[in-house]
Short mmCIF file of C-alpha atoms (C1' of nucleotides) in Angstrom, two decimals:
data_model
loop_
_atom_site.label_atom_id
_atom_site.label_comp_id
_atom_site.label_asym_id
_atom_site.label_seq_id
_atom_site.Cartn_x
_atom_site.Cartn_y
_atom_site.Cartn_z
CA MET A 1 13.82 -11.69 23.08
CA SER A 2 14.39 -8.16 23.14
CA GLU A 3 12.53 -5.77 25.35
CA LEU A 4 10.92 -4.08 22.16
CA ARG A 5 7.30 -5.05 22.73
CA VAL A 6 4.67 -4.07 19.66
CA ARG A 7 1.01 -4.41 19.32
CA PHE A 8 -1.45 -3.83 16.65
CA ALA A 9 -4.51 -2.66 17.69
CA PRO A 10 -7.45 -3.02 15.89
CA SER A 11 -11.26 -2.20 16.17
CA PRO A 12 -13.22 -4.57 15.17
CA THR A 13 -15.79 -2.71 13.05
CA GLY A 14 -15.11 -4.16 9.80
CA TYR A 15 -12.33 -5.69 7.57
CA LEU A 16 -8.54 -5.52 7.92
CA HIS A 17 -8.19 -2.82 5.31
CA VAL A 18 -5.49 -2.40 3.81
CA GLY A 19 -4.20 0.44 5.77
CA GLY A 20 -4.55 -1.63 8.86
CA ALA A 21 -2.69 -4.12 6.87
CA ARG A 22 0.63 -2.25 6.61
CA THR A 23 0.38 -0.49 9.83
CA ALA A 24 -0.02 -4.55 11.54
CA LEU A 25 2.86 -5.34 9.43
CA PHE A 26 5.46 -2.85 10.35
CA ASN A 27 4.65 -3.80 13.70
CA TRP A 28 4.93 -7.27 12.75
CA LEU A 29 8.39 -6.13 10.84
CA LEU A 30 9.95 -4.33 14.29
CA ALA A 31 9.55 -6.67 16.66
CA LYS A 32 10.87 -9.56 14.22
CA ASN A 33 13.65 -7.44 13.54
CA LYS A 34 14.70 -6.65 17.24
CA GLY A 35 13.69 -9.86 18.34
CA GLY A 36 10.40 -8.26 20.01
CA THR A 37 6.92 -9.30 20.97
CA PHE A 38 4.60 -8.54 18.89
CA ILE A 39 0.87 -8.25 20.50
CA LEU A 40 -2.44 -8.38 18.66
CA ARG A 41 -5.40 -6.03 20.85
CA ILE A 42 -8.88 -6.31 19.84
CA GLU A 43 -10.47 -2.19 20.45
CA ASP A 44 -13.88 -2.58 21.55
CA THR A 45 -14.99 -0.59 23.82
CA ASP A 46 -17.46 0.16 21.99
CA VAL A 47 -19.90 -2.27 21.86
CA GLU A 48 -22.63 -0.79 19.70
CA ARG A 49 -19.92 -1.12 16.59
CA SER A 50 -18.43 -4.28 17.07
CA THR A 51 -18.97 -7.23 16.18
CA LYS A 52 -17.41 -11.21 16.30
CA GLU A 53 -17.95 -10.77 11.92
CA SER A 54 -15.68 -8.28 12.28
CA VAL A 55 -12.83 -10.39 14.80
CA ASP A 56 -13.14 -13.16 12.79
CA ALA A 57 -12.17 -11.12 9.38
CA ILE A 58 -9.42 -8.78 10.47
CA LEU A 59 -7.54 -12.31 12.27
CA GLU A 60 -8.70 -14.41 8.48
CA GLY A 61 -6.83 -11.13 6.90
CA MET A 62 -3.42 -11.11 8.98
CA LYS A 63 -3.15 -15.10 9.14
CA TRP A 64 -3.76 -15.02 5.58
CA LEU A 65 -1.09 -11.99 5.05
CA GLY A 66 1.52 -14.44 7.69
CA LEU A 67 1.35 -11.28 10.29
CA GLU A 68 1.19 -13.80 13.63
CA TRP A 69 1.16 -12.46 17.00
CA ASP A 70 2.86 -13.81 19.94
CA GLU A 71 0.57 -12.83 22.46
CA GLY A 72 -3.08 -12.27 22.41
CA PRO A 73 -5.31 -11.30 21.11
CA PHE A 74 -6.74 -9.94 24.34
CA TYR A 75 -9.91 -7.96 23.96
CA GLN A 76 -10.75 -3.96 26.00
CA SER A 77 -14.37 -5.81 26.61
CA ASP A 78 -12.66 -7.91 29.32
CA SER A 79 -10.67 -5.62 30.55
CA PHE A 80 -13.10 -3.11 32.29
CA PRO A 81 -13.22 -3.70 35.60
CA LEU A 82 -9.67 -2.47 35.04
CA TYR A 83 -9.83 0.76 33.42
CA LYS A 84 -12.72 1.70 36.28
CA GLU A 85 -10.16 0.70 38.87
CA TYR A 86 -8.16 3.51 37.02
CA VAL A 87 -10.59 6.42 36.85
CA GLN A 88 -10.95 5.73 40.49
CA LYS A 89 -7.59 6.09 40.86
CA LEU A 90 -7.39 9.25 39.20
CA LEU A 91 -11.05 10.96 40.42
CA ASP A 92 -9.54 10.30 44.08
CA ALA A 93 -6.07 11.70 43.12
CA GLY A 94 -8.36 14.52 41.60
CA LYS A 95 -6.36 14.43 38.38
CA ALA A 96 -10.46 13.29 37.14
CA TYR A 97 -13.57 15.21 37.94
CA LYS A 98 -17.08 14.40 37.04
CA CYS A 99 -19.09 16.26 34.66
CA TYR A 100 -22.37 17.07 34.66
CA CYS A 101 -22.83 18.35 31.03
CA THR A 102 -25.25 16.78 29.06
CA SER A 103 -24.61 16.08 25.25
CA GLU A 104 -26.61 18.62 24.14
CA GLU A 105 -24.95 21.05 25.60
CA LEU A 106 -21.90 20.50 24.44
CA ASP A 107 -23.25 20.21 21.17
CA ALA A 108 -24.40 23.49 21.08
CA LYS A 109 -21.12 25.01 22.61
CA ARG A 110 -19.23 23.24 20.08
CA THR A 111 -21.32 24.58 17.22
CA ILE A 112 -21.04 28.11 18.44
CA ALA A 113 -17.51 27.63 19.34
CA MET A 114 -16.98 26.51 15.32
CA GLU A 115 -18.94 29.15 13.71
CA GLU A 116 -17.31 31.91 15.85
CA GLY A 117 -13.84 30.51 14.93
CA ARG A 118 -13.02 29.07 18.48
CA LYS A 119 -11.37 26.29 19.14
CA PRO A 120 -14.46 23.92 19.92
CA LYS A 121 -12.99 22.60 23.57
CA TYR A 122 -14.16 21.95 26.45
CA ASP A 123 -15.13 25.25 28.10
CA GLY A 124 -14.26 23.25 31.83
CA THR A 125 -17.62 23.92 33.31
CA CYS A 126 -17.22 21.64 35.95
CA ARG A 127 -14.17 21.49 36.14
CA GLU A 128 -13.74 23.21 39.56
CA ARG A 129 -17.25 22.45 40.22
CA VAL A 130 -17.58 21.21 44.37
CA ASP A 131 -21.07 20.22 44.63
CA GLN A 132 -22.29 16.45 42.88
CA PRO A 133 -25.48 16.45 42.83
CA ALA A 134 -26.85 12.96 43.14
CA GLY A 135 -28.64 10.76 40.87
CA GLN A 136 -26.87 13.21 37.97
CA PRO A 137 -25.59 11.50 35.10
CA TYR A 138 -22.20 12.09 34.95
CA VAL A 139 -18.87 12.00 32.94
CA VAL A 140 -15.42 11.42 34.20
CA ARG A 141 -13.13 13.76 32.47
CA PHE A 142 -9.18 14.10 32.88
CA ARG A 143 -8.25 17.23 34.34
CA ALA A 144 -5.37 18.07 32.00
CA PRO A 145 -2.39 20.74 32.84
CA LYS A 146 -2.72 23.95 31.81
CA GLY A 147 -0.37 25.71 30.31
CA GLY A 148 3.57 24.52 29.19
CA VAL A 149 3.74 22.05 26.13
CA THR A 150 3.43 18.28 25.54
CA ALA A 151 5.72 17.00 22.80
CA PHE A 152 7.18 13.95 21.83
CA ASP A 153 10.04 12.29 19.54
CA ASP A 154 8.38 10.18 16.95
CA LEU A 155 10.36 8.08 15.87
CA ILE A 156 8.75 8.95 11.58
CA LYS A 157 7.55 12.20 12.06
CA GLY A 158 10.67 13.60 14.23
CA THR A 159 9.74 16.05 17.51
CA ILE A 160 5.70 17.35 17.53
CA THR A 161 5.10 19.68 20.07
CA PHE A 162 1.17 20.58 20.93
CA PRO A 163 0.70 23.76 23.56
CA ASN A 164 -1.03 22.75 26.39
CA GLU A 165 -3.77 25.25 26.08
CA GLU A 166 -4.65 23.55 23.02
CA LEU A 167 -6.16 20.36 24.50
CA ASP A 168 -9.44 20.48 26.70
CA ASP A 169 -10.36 17.88 29.78
CA LEU A 170 -11.38 14.97 27.61
CA ILE A 171 -14.18 12.09 28.87
CA ILE A 172 -12.42 8.91 29.67
CA GLN A 173 -15.63 7.38 30.88
CA ARG A 174 -18.84 7.44 29.48
CA THR A 175 -22.55 8.75 31.02
CA ASP A 176 -23.08 4.92 30.72
CA GLY A 177 -20.03 3.84 32.75
CA THR A 178 -18.10 2.48 30.04
CA PRO A 179 -14.35 4.06 29.48
CA THR A 180 -13.27 5.64 26.09
CA TYR A 181 -10.58 4.58 23.79
CA ASN A 182 -7.73 7.46 24.45
CA PHE A 183 -7.87 5.70 28.19
CA CYS A 184 -8.18 2.36 27.36
CA VAL A 185 -5.52 2.54 25.10
CA VAL A 186 -2.98 4.04 27.77
CA ILE A 187 -4.20 1.46 30.35
CA ASP A 188 -3.39 -1.36 27.88
CA ASP A 189 -0.14 -0.13 26.50
CA ALA A 190 1.15 0.70 29.34
CA THR A 191 0.04 -3.00 31.29
CA MET A 192 1.30 -4.54 28.41
CA ARG A 193 4.37 -2.74 28.80
CA ILE A 194 3.99 -1.58 25.34
CA THR A 195 7.58 0.50 24.65
CA THR A 196 6.61 1.56 20.52
CA VAL A 197 3.66 2.66 19.54
CA ILE A 198 3.27 1.93 16.03
CA ARG A 199 -0.83 3.51 14.77
CA GLY A 200 -2.03 5.22 11.82
CA ASP A 201 -0.57 9.03 11.22
CA ASP A 202 -4.73 10.15 12.46
CA HIS A 203 -3.46 9.39 16.13
CA VAL A 204 -0.91 12.22 16.15
CA ASN A 205 -3.51 14.99 17.34
CA ASN A 206 -4.10 12.11 20.28
CA THR A 207 -0.96 11.32 21.41
CA PRO A 208 -0.49 14.61 23.58
CA ARG A 209 -3.69 13.67 26.10
CA GLN A 210 -2.02 10.44 25.92
CA ILE A 211 1.04 11.04 27.30
CA GLN A 212 -0.45 13.38 29.64
CA LEU A 213 -2.50 10.25 30.97
CA TYR A 214 0.08 8.62 31.15
CA GLU A 215 2.11 11.56 33.32
CA ALA A 216 -0.89 11.60 35.32
CA LEU A 217 -1.07 7.82 36.34
CA GLY A 218 3.19 7.76 36.54
CA PHE A 219 3.89 5.50 33.76
CA PRO A 220 6.28 5.57 31.70
CA VAL A 221 5.93 6.77 28.37
CA PRO A 222 6.18 4.80 25.01
CA GLN A 223 7.92 6.15 22.01
CA PHE A 224 5.50 6.83 19.00
CA ALA A 225 5.90 6.05 15.30
CA HIS A 226 3.31 7.48 13.24
CA VAL A 227 2.60 5.61 9.69
CA PRO A 228 1.42 8.30 7.09
CA MET A 229 -2.40 7.33 5.39
CA ILE A 230 -2.57 5.95 1.89
CA LEU A 231 -4.44 7.38 -0.44
CA GLY A 232 -6.54 6.93 -3.09
CA SER A 233 -5.68 8.20 -6.90
CA ASP A 234 -7.59 11.80 -6.20
CA LYS A 235 -5.05 11.44 -3.06
CA ALA A 236 -8.18 11.98 -0.67
CA ARG A 237 -8.37 8.72 2.71
CA LEU A 238 -8.52 5.25 0.57
CA SER A 239 -12.18 4.42 0.86
CA LYS A 240 -14.53 1.66 -0.48
CA ARG A 241 -14.87 4.39 -3.91
CA HIS A 242 -11.67 3.97 -4.65
CA GLY A 243 -12.52 0.00 -5.14
CA ALA A 244 -11.30 -2.50 -3.34
CA THR A 245 -9.59 -2.00 0.14
CA SER A 246 -10.10 -5.26 1.70
CA VAL A 247 -7.47 -7.86 2.40
CA ILE A 248 -9.59 -10.49 1.68
CA ALA A 249 -10.91 -9.68 -1.32
CA TYR A 250 -7.41 -9.11 -2.99
CA ARG A 251 -7.03 -12.86 -1.92
CA ASP A 252 -10.44 -13.24 -3.68
CA MET A 253 -9.57 -11.20 -6.44
CA GLY A 254 -6.31 -13.38 -6.70
CA TYR A 255 -3.54 -11.86 -5.53
CA LEU A 256 -0.26 -13.56 -3.60
CA PRO A 257 -0.12 -12.98 -0.18
CA GLU A 258 3.56 -12.19 -0.94
CA ALA A 259 3.16 -9.96 -3.37
CA LEU A 260 0.18 -7.53 -0.82
CA MET A 261 2.92 -7.63 1.62
CA ASN A 262 5.86 -6.98 -0.35
CA TYR A 263 4.05 -4.25 -2.23
CA LEU A 264 2.93 -2.61 1.66
CA VAL A 265 6.29 -2.27 2.41
CA ARG A 266 7.21 -1.07 0.12
CA LEU A 267 4.43 1.89 0.30
CA GLY A 268 6.60 4.35 2.40
CA TRP A 269 9.37 2.38 3.25
CA SER A 270 12.80 1.79 1.20
CA HIS A 271 15.62 0.02 0.96
CA GLY A 272 17.76 1.90 -1.35
CA ASP A 273 16.79 1.21 -4.34
CA ASP A 274 15.29 -2.81 -3.84
CA GLU A 275 12.08 -3.51 -4.81
CA ILE A 276 11.65 -7.28 -4.16
CA PHE A 277 11.62 -8.15 -0.80
CA SER A 278 11.14 -11.92 0.79
CA ARG A 279 9.80 -12.15 4.22
CA GLU A 280 13.35 -12.73 5.65
CA GLU A 281 14.52 -9.96 3.44
CA MET A 282 11.96 -7.29 4.59
CA ILE A 283 12.26 -8.58 8.12
CA GLN A 284 16.32 -8.19 7.82
CA LYS A 285 16.44 -4.74 6.31
CA PHE A 286 13.06 -2.65 7.67
CA ASP A 287 13.90 0.29 9.95
CA ILE A 288 11.27 2.07 11.39
CA GLY A 289 12.93 4.94 10.93
CA ASN A 290 13.43 4.93 6.79
CA VAL A 291 9.47 5.17 6.78
CA GLY A 292 8.29 8.05 4.86
CA ARG A 293 6.80 11.16 6.67
CA SER A 294 4.15 11.83 3.46
CA ALA A 295 0.93 9.28 2.52
CA SER A 296 1.45 7.23 -0.47
CA VAL A 297 -1.03 6.80 -3.13
CA PHE A 298 -2.18 3.06 -3.80
CA ASN A 299 -1.18 1.84 -6.98
CA THR A 300 -2.75 -1.35 -8.21
CA GLU A 301 -0.61 -1.13 -11.69
CA LYS A 302 2.76 -1.87 -9.39
CA LEU A 303 0.93 -4.35 -6.95
CA ASN A 304 -0.06 -6.30 -10.17
CA TRP A 305 4.19 -6.22 -11.37
CA LEU A 306 4.57 -7.72 -8.16
CA ASN A 307 2.31 -10.03 -8.15
CA ALA A 308 2.45 -11.59 -11.37
CA HIS A 309 6.71 -11.42 -10.35
CA TYR A 310 5.74 -13.80 -7.63
CA ILE A 311 3.36 -15.80 -9.81
CA LYS A 312 6.09 -16.72 -12.25
CA ASN A 313 8.30 -17.33 -9.89
CA GLY A 314 6.21 -19.35 -7.68
CA ASP A 315 5.93 -22.99 -6.70
CA PRO A 316 3.43 -24.61 -9.32
CA GLU A 317 2.56 -26.83 -7.12
CA ARG A 318 1.17 -24.61 -4.49
CA LEU A 319 -0.37 -22.09 -7.24
CA ALA A 320 -2.34 -25.20 -8.80
CA ALA A 321 -3.60 -25.58 -5.14
CA LEU A 322 -4.48 -21.85 -4.86
CA LEU A 323 -6.27 -21.91 -8.16
CA LEU A 324 -8.29 -24.58 -7.45
CA PRO A 325 -10.94 -21.42 -6.11
CA HIS A 326 -10.78 -19.96 -8.47
CA LEU A 327 -11.33 -22.46 -11.26
CA SER A 328 -14.31 -23.84 -9.45
CA LYS A 329 -15.61 -20.22 -9.36
CA ARG A 330 -15.64 -20.83 -13.02
CA ARG A 331 -17.64 -24.36 -12.55
CA VAL A 332 -14.21 -25.98 -14.17
CA THR A 333 -13.55 -29.30 -12.79
CA THR A 334 -9.98 -30.90 -13.39
CA ARG A 335 -10.92 -34.29 -13.16
CA ASN A 336 -10.69 -35.38 -16.88
CA GLY A 337 -8.69 -33.16 -18.19
CA PRO A 338 -4.75 -32.03 -17.80
CA ASP A 339 -2.19 -32.00 -15.09
CA LEU A 340 -3.42 -28.70 -13.37
CA MET A 341 0.67 -28.47 -12.33
CA SER A 342 1.85 -28.75 -15.86
CA VAL A 343 -1.48 -25.93 -17.00
CA VAL A 344 0.06 -23.70 -14.64
CA ARG A 345 3.66 -23.96 -15.45
CA THR A 346 1.87 -22.78 -19.47
CA LEU A 347 0.36 -19.40 -17.74
CA GLN A 348 3.06 -18.74 -15.09
CA GLU A 349 4.72 -16.02 -17.61
CA ARG A 350 0.83 -15.06 -18.38
CA ALA A 351 -0.96 -13.84 -15.53
CA GLN A 352 -1.16 -10.99 -13.32
CA THR A 353 -3.01 -12.49 -10.38
CA LEU A 354 -4.89 -16.21 -10.11
CA GLU A 355 -7.96 -14.96 -11.71
CA GLU A 356 -6.68 -14.20 -14.95
CA MET A 357 -5.00 -17.56 -14.62
CA ALA A 358 -7.91 -18.95 -14.00
CA GLU A 359 -9.08 -17.08 -16.81
CA ARG A 360 -7.13 -18.49 -19.37
CA ALA A 361 -6.83 -22.18 -18.34
CA VAL A 362 -10.63 -22.73 -18.43
CA PHE A 363 -9.97 -23.47 -22.21
CA TYR A 364 -7.94 -26.67 -20.69
CA TYR A 365 -10.80 -28.29 -19.72
CA ASN A 366 -13.62 -27.04 -21.48
CA PRO A 367 -13.00 -27.63 -25.27
CA PRO A 368 -14.30 -24.01 -27.09
CA THR A 369 -17.60 -24.42 -27.86
CA SER A 370 -17.13 -21.40 -30.77
CA TYR A 371 -14.12 -19.81 -32.45
CA ASP A 372 -13.05 -16.45 -32.72
CA ASP A 373 -14.31 -15.82 -36.50
CA ALA A 374 -12.24 -12.59 -37.30
CA ALA A 375 -8.67 -14.25 -36.33
CA LEU A 376 -10.30 -16.94 -38.62
CA ALA A 377 -10.61 -15.25 -41.19
CA LYS A 378 -7.36 -14.59 -41.74
CA PHE A 379 -6.78 -17.53 -43.54
CA ASP A 380 -8.04 -19.25 -46.56
CA LYS A 381 -10.23 -21.73 -46.62
CA GLU A 382 -8.37 -24.21 -48.43
CA LEU A 383 -5.08 -23.94 -46.23
CA LEU A 384 -6.88 -23.57 -42.98
CA LEU A 385 -7.88 -27.26 -44.01
CA ALA A 386 -4.61 -28.92 -45.37
CA VAL A 387 -3.12 -27.50 -42.46
CA PHE A 388 -5.28 -29.11 -40.28
CA ALA A 389 -4.92 -32.37 -41.94
CA ALA A 390 -0.88 -31.94 -42.13
CA VAL A 391 -1.07 -31.24 -38.17
CA THR A 392 -3.40 -34.32 -37.19
CA GLU A 393 -1.03 -36.39 -39.98
CA LYS A 394 2.19 -35.66 -38.25
CA LEU A 395 0.92 -36.11 -34.56
CA SER A 396 -0.71 -39.08 -35.08
CA SER A 397 2.64 -40.02 -36.96
CA SER A 398 4.94 -39.37 -34.24
CA PRO A 399 5.52 -40.46 -30.80
CA ALA A 400 6.23 -36.79 -29.55
CA THR A 401 5.13 -35.62 -26.12
CA ASP A 402 7.18 -32.51 -24.82
CA THR A 403 7.30 -29.48 -25.55
CA ALA A 404 10.79 -29.15 -27.59
CA GLU A 405 9.66 -32.41 -29.19
CA ILE A 406 6.32 -31.22 -30.36
CA ASP A 407 7.32 -27.76 -31.26
CA GLY A 408 9.57 -29.29 -33.71
CA LEU A 409 7.01 -31.62 -35.77
CA PHE A 410 5.48 -28.29 -36.71
CA LYS A 411 8.71 -26.80 -37.84
CA GLU A 412 8.71 -30.01 -39.50
CA ILE A 413 5.52 -29.58 -41.19
CA CYS A 414 6.69 -25.77 -42.02
CA SER A 415 9.79 -26.96 -43.91
CA GLU A 416 7.60 -29.70 -45.70
CA LYS A 417 5.27 -27.66 -46.95
CA GLY A 418 6.47 -24.02 -47.27
CA TRP A 419 4.19 -22.58 -44.75
CA LYS A 420 5.59 -20.02 -42.40
CA MET A 421 4.85 -20.99 -38.30
CA GLY A 422 2.14 -18.24 -38.19
CA GLN A 423 0.35 -20.05 -41.05
CA VAL A 424 0.33 -23.30 -39.08
CA GLY A 425 0.77 -22.10 -35.56
CA GLN A 426 -2.26 -19.52 -35.53
CA PRO A 427 -5.13 -22.01 -36.94
CA ILE A 428 -3.49 -24.58 -34.69
CA ARG A 429 -3.74 -22.07 -31.19
CA ILE A 430 -7.68 -21.36 -32.34
CA ALA A 431 -8.78 -24.62 -32.91
CA LEU A 432 -7.43 -25.67 -29.41
CA SER A 433 -8.24 -23.11 -27.13
CA GLY A 434 -10.54 -20.75 -29.40
CA GLY A 435 -8.60 -17.70 -29.07
CA THR A 436 -5.15 -16.12 -30.23
CA GLN A 437 -4.20 -15.77 -26.64
CA ALA A 438 -2.91 -18.83 -25.28
CA PRO A 439 0.81 -20.12 -24.32
CA GLY A 440 3.07 -21.67 -27.03
CA ILE A 441 2.10 -24.35 -29.57
CA GLY A 442 4.49 -26.74 -28.22
CA GLU A 443 3.04 -25.88 -24.86
CA ILE A 444 -0.47 -26.44 -25.49
CA VAL A 445 -0.73 -29.64 -27.38
CA ALA A 446 2.30 -31.33 -25.09
CA THR A 447 -0.19 -30.67 -21.80
CA LEU A 448 -3.23 -31.12 -23.48
CA GLY A 449 -1.95 -34.67 -25.21
CA VAL A 450 -2.10 -35.55 -28.24
CA GLU A 451 -5.13 -37.36 -28.23
CA GLU A 452 -7.43 -34.55 -26.91
CA THR A 453 -5.01 -32.05 -29.78
CA VAL A 454 -6.10 -34.08 -32.78
CA ARG A 455 -9.83 -34.52 -31.40
CA ARG A 456 -10.30 -30.80 -31.23
CA ILE A 457 -8.57 -30.07 -34.57
CA GLN A 458 -11.07 -32.85 -35.88
CA ARG A 459 -14.07 -30.47 -34.45
CA VAL A 460 -12.55 -27.15 -35.79
CA ARG A 461 -12.57 -28.69 -39.34
CA GLU A 462 -15.74 -29.56 -39.46
CA PHE A 463 -16.76 -26.02 -38.57
CA VAL A 464 -14.10 -24.98 -40.65
CA ALA A 465 -15.69 -27.28 -43.32
CA VAL A 466 -19.14 -26.21 -43.26
CA LYS A 467 -18.40 -22.27 -43.29
"C1'" G B 1 -11.78 28.86 12.28
"C1'" U B 2 -7.88 26.26 15.32
"C1'" C B 3 -3.88 22.98 16.14
"C1'" C B 4 -0.88 19.52 14.49
"C1'" C B 5 1.84 17.21 10.01
"C1'" C B 6 2.89 16.74 4.45
"C1'" U B 7 5.09 18.20 -0.05
"C1'" U B 8 11.25 14.48 -5.50
"C1'" C B 9 8.72 12.08 -12.46
"C1'" G B 10 1.46 10.41 -13.10
"C1'" U B 11 2.66 6.45 -9.22
"C1'" C B 12 6.14 3.82 -5.44
"C1'" U B 13 10.78 6.52 -4.39
"C1'" A B 14 16.82 6.91 -3.56
"C1'" G B 15 19.52 11.43 -2.64
"C1'" C B 16 17.90 15.43 2.51
"C1'" C B 17 20.90 14.49 9.22
"C1'" U B 18 26.31 14.94 7.59
"C1'" G B 19 25.52 21.16 1.30
"C1'" G B 20 29.32 20.12 -4.15
"C1'" C B 21 30.26 12.90 -6.39
"C1'" C B 22 22.50 15.47 -8.65
"C1'" C B 23 21.64 20.08 -15.21
"C1'" A B 24 18.65 14.45 -9.72
"C1'" G B 25 19.38 7.26 -9.25
"C1'" G B 26 15.80 2.99 -9.20
"C1'" A B 27 10.78 0.82 -9.80
"C1'" C B 28 5.61 1.03 -12.15
"C1'" A B 29 2.42 2.82 -15.98
"C1'" C B 30 3.44 4.94 -20.37
"C1'" C B 31 6.00 5.18 -25.95
"C1'" G B 32 9.63 2.87 -29.58
"C1'" C B 33 12.79 -1.04 -30.89
"C1'" C B 34 14.57 -6.23 -30.53
"C1'" C B 35 12.76 -11.47 -29.62
"C1'" U B 36 8.51 -13.73 -31.26
"C1'" U B 37 3.58 -18.69 -34.47
"C1'" U B 38 -0.98 -15.14 -30.87
"C1'" C B 39 -0.83 -13.44 -25.88
"C1'" A B 40 2.65 -12.75 -22.08
"C1'" C B 41 7.95 -13.09 -20.87
"C1'" G B 42 12.75 -10.88 -21.17
"C1'" G B 43 16.37 -7.13 -23.64
"C1'" C B 44 17.48 -1.94 -25.04
"C1'" G B 45 16.09 2.86 -25.83
"C1'" G B 46 12.78 7.40 -24.20
"C1'" C B 47 9.73 10.29 -22.09
"C1'" G B 48 9.44 12.71 -17.07
"C1'" A B 49 10.34 15.43 -11.13
"C1'" C B 50 13.72 18.64 -6.46
"C1'" A B 51 5.48 22.81 -5.06
"C1'" C B 52 6.78 28.29 -5.29
"C1'" C B 53 9.41 33.19 -3.34
"C1'" G B 54 13.47 34.91 -0.65
"C1'" G B 55 18.27 34.46 2.27
"C1'" U B 56 22.76 32.32 3.96
"C1'" U B 57 27.34 29.99 1.27
"C1'" C B 58 32.29 29.62 -3.58
"C1'" A B 59 28.52 25.94 -4.19
"C1'" A B 60 21.88 24.24 -2.10
"C1'" A B 61 16.88 19.20 -3.76
"C1'" U B 62 20.16 19.44 0.47
"C1'" C B 63 20.48 24.57 5.54
"C1'" C B 64 17.18 29.07 7.57
"C1'" G B 65 12.89 31.89 6.65
"C1'" G B 66 8.00 32.57 3.79
"C1'" U B 67 4.17 31.63 0.75
"C1'" A B 68 0.69 27.98 -1.49
"C1'" G B 69 -1.51 23.20 -1.85
"C1'" G B 70 -2.67 18.99 0.48
"C1'" G B 71 -3.74 15.97 4.46
"C1'" G B 72 -5.18 15.14 9.59
"C1'" A B 73 -7.39 16.12 14.21
"C1'" C B 74 -10.67 18.95 16.82
"C1'" G B 75 -17.13 13.24 19.35
"C1'" C B 76 -20.23 11.03 26.09
"C1'" C B 77 -15.98 7.16 17.81
"C1'" A B 78 -11.86 3.96 17.76
#
RNA sequence: GUCCCCUUCGUCUAGCCUGGCCCAGGACACCGCCCUUUCACGGCGGCGACACCGGUUCAAAUCCGGUAGGGGACGCCA
């Protein structure tokens, strides 16, 4: 193990969304690539909004993607005494002070500042205050350095410099005594000896404040890497109104974890012209320096393509297992039908998602209860009946069972009767599946079995005969 | 409003640091053709971008300056 230590630190106020998943992925990749340590930390200092359900949902999402962590999960709510200790340290050193301004006063000042076109930062009313009114509620503020600049070399964005004038004295402890985010993050990252902080772009502005805190506390400052956000098709920050954002929702829509991972890793990162990455390849090739600096738009089409790729090349046995919940959702049971693995094999090249595959698999288990009339209408009644009779006879009198043999049988029928394949295949396809979109005839018959095939043809014969 | 960041095909991106091999490459999507018993898969081809304006240079997507547009942050949320 190298000295590299990274962490993913979600706040449990919702499920794991794709943006968070990508941040976690980049952390995980860097750790794996460098032989470092990946830590999971739950930032639940906001007691009001944090829930156990969210924690579970986040862990579930990470496990599904296979983003296993080496240490944790640690909960910030377990470290309150630790934060308090450091707040006191800062207070004792004169690097923090008590502020007695009320939220209402602050809000009012902020509003006025905004209206006057000034930056709405704290005006420092209590910064030099010497009296300490007993019994008065107060917050603790960090005494930020005045003048000069705070800069850092972001691994993704390059050097970023902030004039200290822009930073105000941030609150590190609330009236109720609980610590605030920017403070906890610094204490945790420092005490967990995090060497590289990889997080969302929206934290760039917090970074200089945090650096000042590291310095005031005498901690070494870690390296930072801010990954750009993921946008919706309208270029606005990705949110529910753009569709699904939850990782688990993608699982439920029939996406494979390796497909989502592959999609996410290519969103903002690239390795030459490569598109397909196995876990091993992405680990081996990942380089945080190759992550792009600009935001990227989430594109479901490309995810679909990747998912189709992984379904096409996936192990039928595994896919069959993953397909089960999507089938039961449709009240399909596979007990008395063809082997699910064989079914999967006939559908692998035709499905972009497991949902789609399940939809296409239904007919194997539930015989059609109606037929595509428009498709049927393209053939004469006499031809239809002749085809059904010929196929029934041919199948019943032949021992053929595999796809190639059965296809051969259909070719025989065509040459014997002078029919074109389209005249025979399509009616049979309708007979067996009810519609026109299905695997090859040979595949269906081989999978369904001759007996069931003949039974279904008999049924459609009756249907056509009375028309 | 202030500060910070970003800007190559519709989308994801390569190239940019170390100017010329780029009248810009790949992928998704789209369109066409081929394959074909349907739907797909696959194969081949097409469409399509250096935000804009100046400067430096023999030469700029690449370096410099400005403009415009977009995003983010500005909370006793994280």
